[in-house]
Short mmCIF file of C-alpha atoms and ligand atoms in Angstrom, two decimals:
data_model
loop_
_atom_site.label_atom_id
_atom_site.label_comp_id
_atom_site.label_asym_id
_atom_site.label_seq_id
_atom_site.Cartn_x
_atom_site.Cartn_y
_atom_site.Cartn_z
CA UNK A 1 26.29 8.73 7.37
CA UNK A 2 22.93 9.57 5.79
CA UNK A 3 20.69 6.66 4.77
CA UNK A 4 19.93 8.20 1.39
CA UNK A 5 22.15 10.62 -0.43
CA UNK A 6 21.06 11.85 -3.85
CA UNK A 7 23.27 14.31 -5.73
CA UNK A 8 22.53 16.35 -8.86
CA UNK A 9 20.09 13.79 -10.26
CA UNK A 10 18.64 14.49 -13.70
CA UNK A 11 16.61 12.92 -16.50
CA UNK A 12 15.02 14.18 -19.72
CA UNK A 13 12.17 12.74 -21.76
CA UNK A 14 12.71 14.04 -25.29
CA UNK A 15 12.97 17.79 -24.88
CA UNK A 16 11.42 17.79 -21.40
CA UNK A 17 13.80 18.11 -18.44
CA UNK A 18 11.57 16.17 -16.00
CA UNK A 19 14.08 16.24 -13.12
CA UNK A 20 17.00 18.64 -13.00
CA UNK A 21 19.87 18.94 -10.52
CA UNK A 22 17.94 17.21 -7.75
CA UNK A 23 19.77 16.60 -4.48
CA UNK A 24 18.40 15.14 -1.26
CA UNK A 25 19.82 13.75 1.97
CA UNK A 26 17.66 11.71 4.34
CA UNK A 27 18.80 10.47 7.73
CA UNK A 28 17.89 7.06 9.17
CA UNK A 29 14.43 7.20 10.82
CA UNK A 30 13.33 10.45 9.16
CA UNK A 31 9.86 11.04 7.78
CA UNK A 32 10.52 13.25 4.77
CA UNK A 33 8.01 14.81 2.37
CA UNK A 34 8.29 15.49 -1.36
CA UNK A 35 5.58 17.86 -2.56
CA UNK A 36 4.78 20.04 -5.56
CA UNK A 37 2.23 20.67 -8.31
CA UNK A 38 1.04 18.03 -10.79
CA UNK A 39 3.74 17.15 -13.28
CA UNK A 40 6.52 18.60 -11.10
CA UNK A 41 8.56 15.38 -11.35
CA UNK A 42 7.82 13.71 -8.00
CA UNK A 43 6.91 10.24 -9.30
CA UNK A 44 9.81 10.45 -11.77
CA UNK A 45 12.13 10.83 -8.78
CA UNK A 46 10.67 7.63 -7.25
CA UNK A 47 11.18 5.92 -10.61
CA UNK A 48 14.80 7.06 -10.61
CA UNK A 49 15.35 5.93 -7.01
CA UNK A 50 13.89 2.49 -7.72
CA UNK A 51 15.66 1.83 -11.04
CA UNK A 52 12.59 2.13 -13.29
CA UNK A 53 14.48 4.92 -15.10
CA UNK A 54 18.23 5.39 -15.27
CA UNK A 55 19.36 8.95 -14.51
CA UNK A 56 21.35 10.79 -17.15
CA UNK A 57 23.11 12.80 -14.44
CA UNK A 58 23.94 12.44 -10.78
CA UNK A 59 24.14 9.55 -8.37
CA UNK A 60 22.16 7.77 -5.63
CA UNK A 61 23.79 6.33 -2.50
CA UNK A 62 21.83 4.10 -0.13
CA UNK A 63 23.44 3.32 3.20
CA UNK A 64 26.88 4.03 1.76
CA UNK A 65 26.42 1.98 -1.43
CA UNK A 66 26.16 3.45 -4.89
CA UNK A 67 22.93 2.10 -6.41
CA UNK A 68 22.80 4.42 -9.44
CA UNK A 69 21.68 2.62 -12.59
CA UNK A 70 20.99 -0.72 -10.85
CA UNK A 71 17.94 -2.80 -11.80
CA UNK A 72 14.66 -2.52 -9.87
CA UNK A 73 14.97 -5.95 -8.23
CA UNK A 74 18.58 -5.27 -7.17
CA UNK A 75 17.58 -1.93 -5.67
CA UNK A 76 14.77 -3.65 -3.78
CA UNK A 77 17.30 -6.14 -2.42
CA UNK A 78 19.53 -3.23 -1.40
CA UNK A 79 16.62 -1.96 0.66
CA UNK A 80 14.26 0.40 -1.18
CA UNK A 81 10.56 -0.55 -1.36
CA UNK A 82 7.71 1.54 -2.70
CA UNK A 83 4.00 1.90 -3.23
CA UNK A 84 2.51 3.30 -6.43
CA UNK A 85 0.41 6.34 -7.21
CA UNK A 86 -2.22 4.03 -8.71
CA UNK A 87 -2.71 0.96 -6.55
CA UNK A 88 -0.91 -2.07 -7.97
CA UNK A 89 -2.09 -5.07 -6.01
CA UNK A 90 -2.55 -8.58 -7.35
CA UNK A 91 -6.30 -8.14 -7.28
CA UNK A 92 -7.12 -11.83 -7.81
CA UNK A 93 -4.82 -13.01 -4.99
CA UNK A 94 -5.81 -13.04 -1.35
CA UNK A 95 -4.74 -10.31 1.05
CA UNK A 96 -2.29 -12.78 2.68
CA UNK A 97 -0.80 -13.85 -0.66
CA UNK A 98 -0.24 -10.23 -1.69
CA UNK A 99 2.02 -9.77 1.34
CA UNK A 100 3.71 -13.13 0.70
CA UNK A 101 4.68 -11.98 -2.80
CA UNK A 102 6.84 -9.36 -1.09
CA UNK A 103 8.36 -11.98 1.20
CA UNK A 104 9.07 -14.37 -1.69
CA UNK A 105 11.07 -11.67 -3.46
CA UNK A 106 13.30 -11.51 -0.46
CA UNK A 107 13.56 -15.04 0.94
CA UNK A 108 13.36 -17.27 -2.10
CA UNK A 109 13.79 -21.00 -2.03
CA UNK A 110 14.92 -22.65 -5.25
CA UNK A 111 12.27 -23.39 -7.89
CA UNK A 112 13.07 -27.09 -7.49
CA UNK A 113 12.38 -26.92 -3.75
CA UNK A 114 9.01 -25.39 -4.57
CA UNK A 115 8.07 -27.83 -7.31
CA UNK A 116 9.14 -30.93 -5.39
CA UNK A 117 7.64 -29.61 -2.16
CA UNK A 118 10.87 -30.48 -0.29
CA UNK A 119 10.83 -30.12 3.55
CA UNK A 120 12.47 -26.71 3.21
CA UNK A 121 9.44 -25.54 1.21
CA UNK A 122 7.04 -26.26 4.08
CA UNK A 123 9.36 -24.71 6.66
CA UNK A 124 9.82 -21.50 4.64
CA UNK A 125 6.10 -21.33 3.76
CA UNK A 126 5.15 -21.65 7.44
CA UNK A 127 7.57 -18.88 8.41
CA UNK A 128 6.26 -16.68 5.59
CA UNK A 129 2.64 -17.20 6.67
CA UNK A 130 3.53 -16.20 10.22
CA UNK A 131 5.50 -13.15 9.13
CA UNK A 132 2.77 -12.07 6.68
CA UNK A 133 0.09 -12.41 9.38
CA UNK A 134 2.18 -10.30 11.77
CA UNK A 135 2.37 -7.57 9.15
CA UNK A 136 -1.36 -7.78 8.44
CA UNK A 137 -2.05 -7.36 12.18
CA UNK A 138 -0.04 -4.12 12.21
CA UNK A 139 -2.34 -2.78 9.49
CA UNK A 140 -5.46 -4.23 11.07
CA UNK A 141 -5.99 -6.46 8.04
CA UNK A 142 -5.55 -9.88 9.68
CA UNK A 143 -9.32 -10.52 9.80
CA UNK A 144 -9.43 -10.10 6.02
CA UNK A 145 -6.37 -12.29 5.27
CA UNK A 146 -8.39 -14.69 3.09
CA UNK A 147 -10.36 -12.02 1.19
CA UNK A 148 -9.57 -11.33 -2.42
CA UNK A 149 -7.53 -8.10 -2.48
CA UNK A 150 -10.00 -6.48 -4.91
CA UNK A 151 -12.82 -7.01 -2.38
CA UNK A 152 -11.18 -4.76 0.22
CA UNK A 153 -12.41 -1.18 0.60
CA UNK A 154 -10.15 1.38 -1.07
CA UNK A 155 -8.50 2.64 2.13
CA UNK A 156 -7.59 -0.91 3.13
CA UNK A 157 -6.13 -1.65 -0.32
CA UNK A 158 -3.80 1.31 0.20
CA UNK A 159 -2.76 -0.10 3.58
CA UNK A 160 -2.21 -3.55 2.05
CA UNK A 161 0.18 -1.99 -0.48
CA UNK A 162 2.24 -0.58 2.38
CA UNK A 163 2.21 -3.95 4.19
CA UNK A 164 3.43 -5.67 1.01
CA UNK A 165 6.23 -3.13 0.56
CA UNK A 166 7.32 -3.66 4.17
CA UNK A 167 7.42 -7.43 3.64
CA UNK A 168 10.65 -6.97 1.70
CA UNK A 169 12.18 -5.60 4.93
CA UNK A 170 13.36 -2.32 3.38
CA UNK A 171 15.65 0.33 4.82
CA UNK A 172 13.76 3.06 2.97
CA UNK A 173 10.04 3.11 2.18
CA UNK A 174 8.74 5.32 -0.65
CA UNK A 175 5.03 6.19 -0.57
CA UNK A 176 3.53 7.81 -3.67
CA UNK A 177 0.36 9.70 -2.66
CA UNK A 178 -0.87 7.09 -0.17
CA UNK A 179 -3.87 9.24 0.81
CA UNK A 180 -5.09 9.81 -2.76
CA UNK A 181 -8.78 8.97 -3.00
CA UNK A 182 -9.18 8.45 0.75
CA UNK A 183 -11.94 10.00 2.82
CA UNK A 184 -10.92 12.16 5.85
CA UNK A 185 -11.35 9.28 8.32
CA UNK A 186 -9.23 6.96 6.20
CA UNK A 187 -6.56 9.68 5.87
CA UNK A 188 -6.54 10.18 9.63
CA UNK A 189 -6.05 6.45 10.15
CA UNK A 190 -3.34 6.32 7.49
CA UNK A 191 -1.50 9.10 9.29
CA UNK A 192 -1.44 7.01 12.47
CA UNK A 193 -0.29 3.95 10.53
CA UNK A 194 2.61 5.80 8.86
CA UNK A 195 3.75 7.17 12.22
CA UNK A 196 3.48 3.70 13.73
CA UNK A 197 5.59 2.19 10.93
CA UNK A 198 8.28 4.80 11.47
CA UNK A 199 8.28 4.47 15.26
CA UNK A 200 7.89 0.69 15.62
CA UNK A 201 9.86 -0.43 12.57
CA UNK A 202 12.37 2.45 12.86
CA UNK A 203 11.60 2.96 9.18
CA UNK A 204 12.89 5.82 7.06
CA UNK A 205 10.06 7.12 4.88
CA UNK A 206 9.94 9.41 1.86
CA UNK A 207 6.40 10.51 1.16
CA UNK A 208 4.86 12.16 -1.91
CA UNK A 209 1.55 13.74 -0.98
CA UNK A 210 -0.89 16.47 -2.00
CA UNK A 211 -2.86 16.35 1.26
CA UNK A 212 -1.24 19.18 3.25
CA UNK A 213 -2.88 18.09 6.51
CA UNK A 214 -1.12 14.77 6.22
CA UNK A 215 2.17 16.37 5.15
CA UNK A 216 2.23 18.92 7.96
CA UNK A 217 1.02 16.30 10.45
CA UNK A 218 3.78 13.76 9.89
CA UNK A 219 6.74 15.11 7.89
CA UNK A 220 9.70 16.64 9.70
CA UNK A 221 11.34 18.04 6.58
CA UNK A 222 10.16 18.74 3.05
CA UNK A 223 11.40 19.38 -0.44
CA UNK A 224 9.15 21.28 -2.84
CA UNK A 225 9.59 20.46 -6.49
CA UNK A 226 8.44 22.70 -9.34
CA UNK A 227 9.09 22.07 -13.06
CA UNK A 228 11.60 19.35 -12.12
CA UNK A 229 13.67 21.64 -9.90
CA UNK A 230 13.89 22.23 -6.17
CA UNK A 231 11.88 25.30 -5.23
CA UNK A 232 12.39 25.08 -1.46
CA UNK A 233 13.56 22.64 1.20
CA UNK A 234 13.87 22.50 4.98
CA UNK A 235 11.76 22.20 8.13
CA UNK A 236 8.09 21.54 7.31
CA UNK A 237 6.59 24.65 8.94
CA UNK A 238 9.18 26.95 7.40
CA UNK A 239 8.69 25.51 3.93
CA UNK A 240 4.89 25.63 4.09
CA UNK A 241 5.08 29.30 5.08
CA UNK A 242 7.63 30.22 2.42
CA UNK A 243 6.02 32.88 0.17
CA UNK A 244 7.48 31.37 -3.01
CA UNK A 245 6.01 27.95 -2.13
CA UNK A 246 2.63 29.56 -1.44
CA UNK A 247 2.83 31.48 -4.74
CA UNK A 248 3.86 28.49 -6.88
CA UNK A 249 1.87 25.70 -5.27
CA UNK A 250 -0.14 26.17 -2.09
CA UNK A 251 -1.95 29.30 -3.21
CA UNK A 252 -3.31 27.52 -6.33
N1 ATP B 301 7.99 7.94 -19.30
C1 ATP B 301 7.78 9.23 -19.57
N2 ATP B 301 7.85 9.71 -20.84
C2 ATP B 301 7.63 11.02 -21.13
N3 ATP B 301 7.33 11.94 -20.20
C3 ATP B 301 7.24 11.53 -18.93
C4 ATP B 301 7.44 10.16 -18.54
N4 ATP B 301 7.26 10.06 -17.20
C5 ATP B 301 6.96 11.31 -16.77
N5 ATP B 301 6.94 12.17 -17.79
C6 ATP B 301 6.68 13.62 -17.71
O1 ATP B 301 7.54 14.15 -16.70
C7 ATP B 301 6.87 15.16 -15.94
C8 ATP B 301 6.87 14.80 -14.50
O2 ATP B 301 5.94 13.73 -14.29
P1 ATP B 301 5.69 13.06 -12.88
O3 ATP B 301 4.77 11.91 -13.10
O4 ATP B 301 7.00 12.76 -12.26
O5 ATP B 301 4.97 14.23 -12.08
P2 ATP B 301 4.39 14.24 -10.60
O6 ATP B 301 5.08 15.33 -9.86
O7 ATP B 301 4.45 12.87 -10.01
O8 ATP B 301 2.88 14.70 -10.84
P3 ATP B 301 1.49 14.21 -10.14
O9 ATP B 301 1.37 15.01 -8.87
O10 ATP B 301 0.46 14.60 -11.13
O11 ATP B 301 1.56 12.75 -9.92
C9 ATP B 301 5.49 15.31 -16.57
O12 ATP B 301 5.51 16.35 -17.50
C10 ATP B 301 5.27 13.96 -17.24
O13 ATP B 301 4.39 14.07 -18.33
MG1 MG B 302 3.05 11.51 -9.42
#
């Protein structure tokens, strides 16, 4: 059984058909790319997968469960986590606390336990600190755990977003243009990190990206979107050499 199965997904905004008849199957452990020109509908697909928008057509199955139309928080609990095209960190919180926000969403204690500082509160907090520090180590951010998130360099903020998404222990990780705004060295490092996350966490990853070096370096399969519709899909090398993909997107 595929980890993610999307069939005939669609949504319109007014008269604009932003996503039309979109289908996608991703196997457990795959690193899959979603590419296409600006405004093609890529982020809208992430918003549909995560419950920000409800599709008007089609369905979404995650690990055998129908999650179509569920709320964002429910979908996160079912196992989809994401990062955003524009970084959305809690800029005033520390690096450590940003990761702990992700953990809190997943392993909550009751509000009363928190307010009264019951023994369970300290036990859970200690476990969360340890788990958050482990994640920060993976991303080489443990030395900056006490920094304010906004004081991190841009490339590290992007990595922190991924660490926070992983804190919810997802089955599927969605990355929306993680290399946007990065310099070539940062992109190179990000590439290694994404591979590491897939290999060590056995994570399934769906990646939106404009940086073709990154896409061809890490994605096994791709879907190309154009005007909300699938233009091409398949093995990365084949798709990137497809004349209609070159004409509509890569030859820009
Ligand atoms: N909430 C919304 N209301 C109206 N139109 C929207 C909304 N969200 C997206 N759109 C439109 O849907 C289309 C697809 O947008 P989307 O953000 O998904 O593109 P994208 O492929 O992610 O592009 P980019 O590479 O620039 O990020 C665009 O024409 C956009 O203006
Ligand atoms: Mg986008």
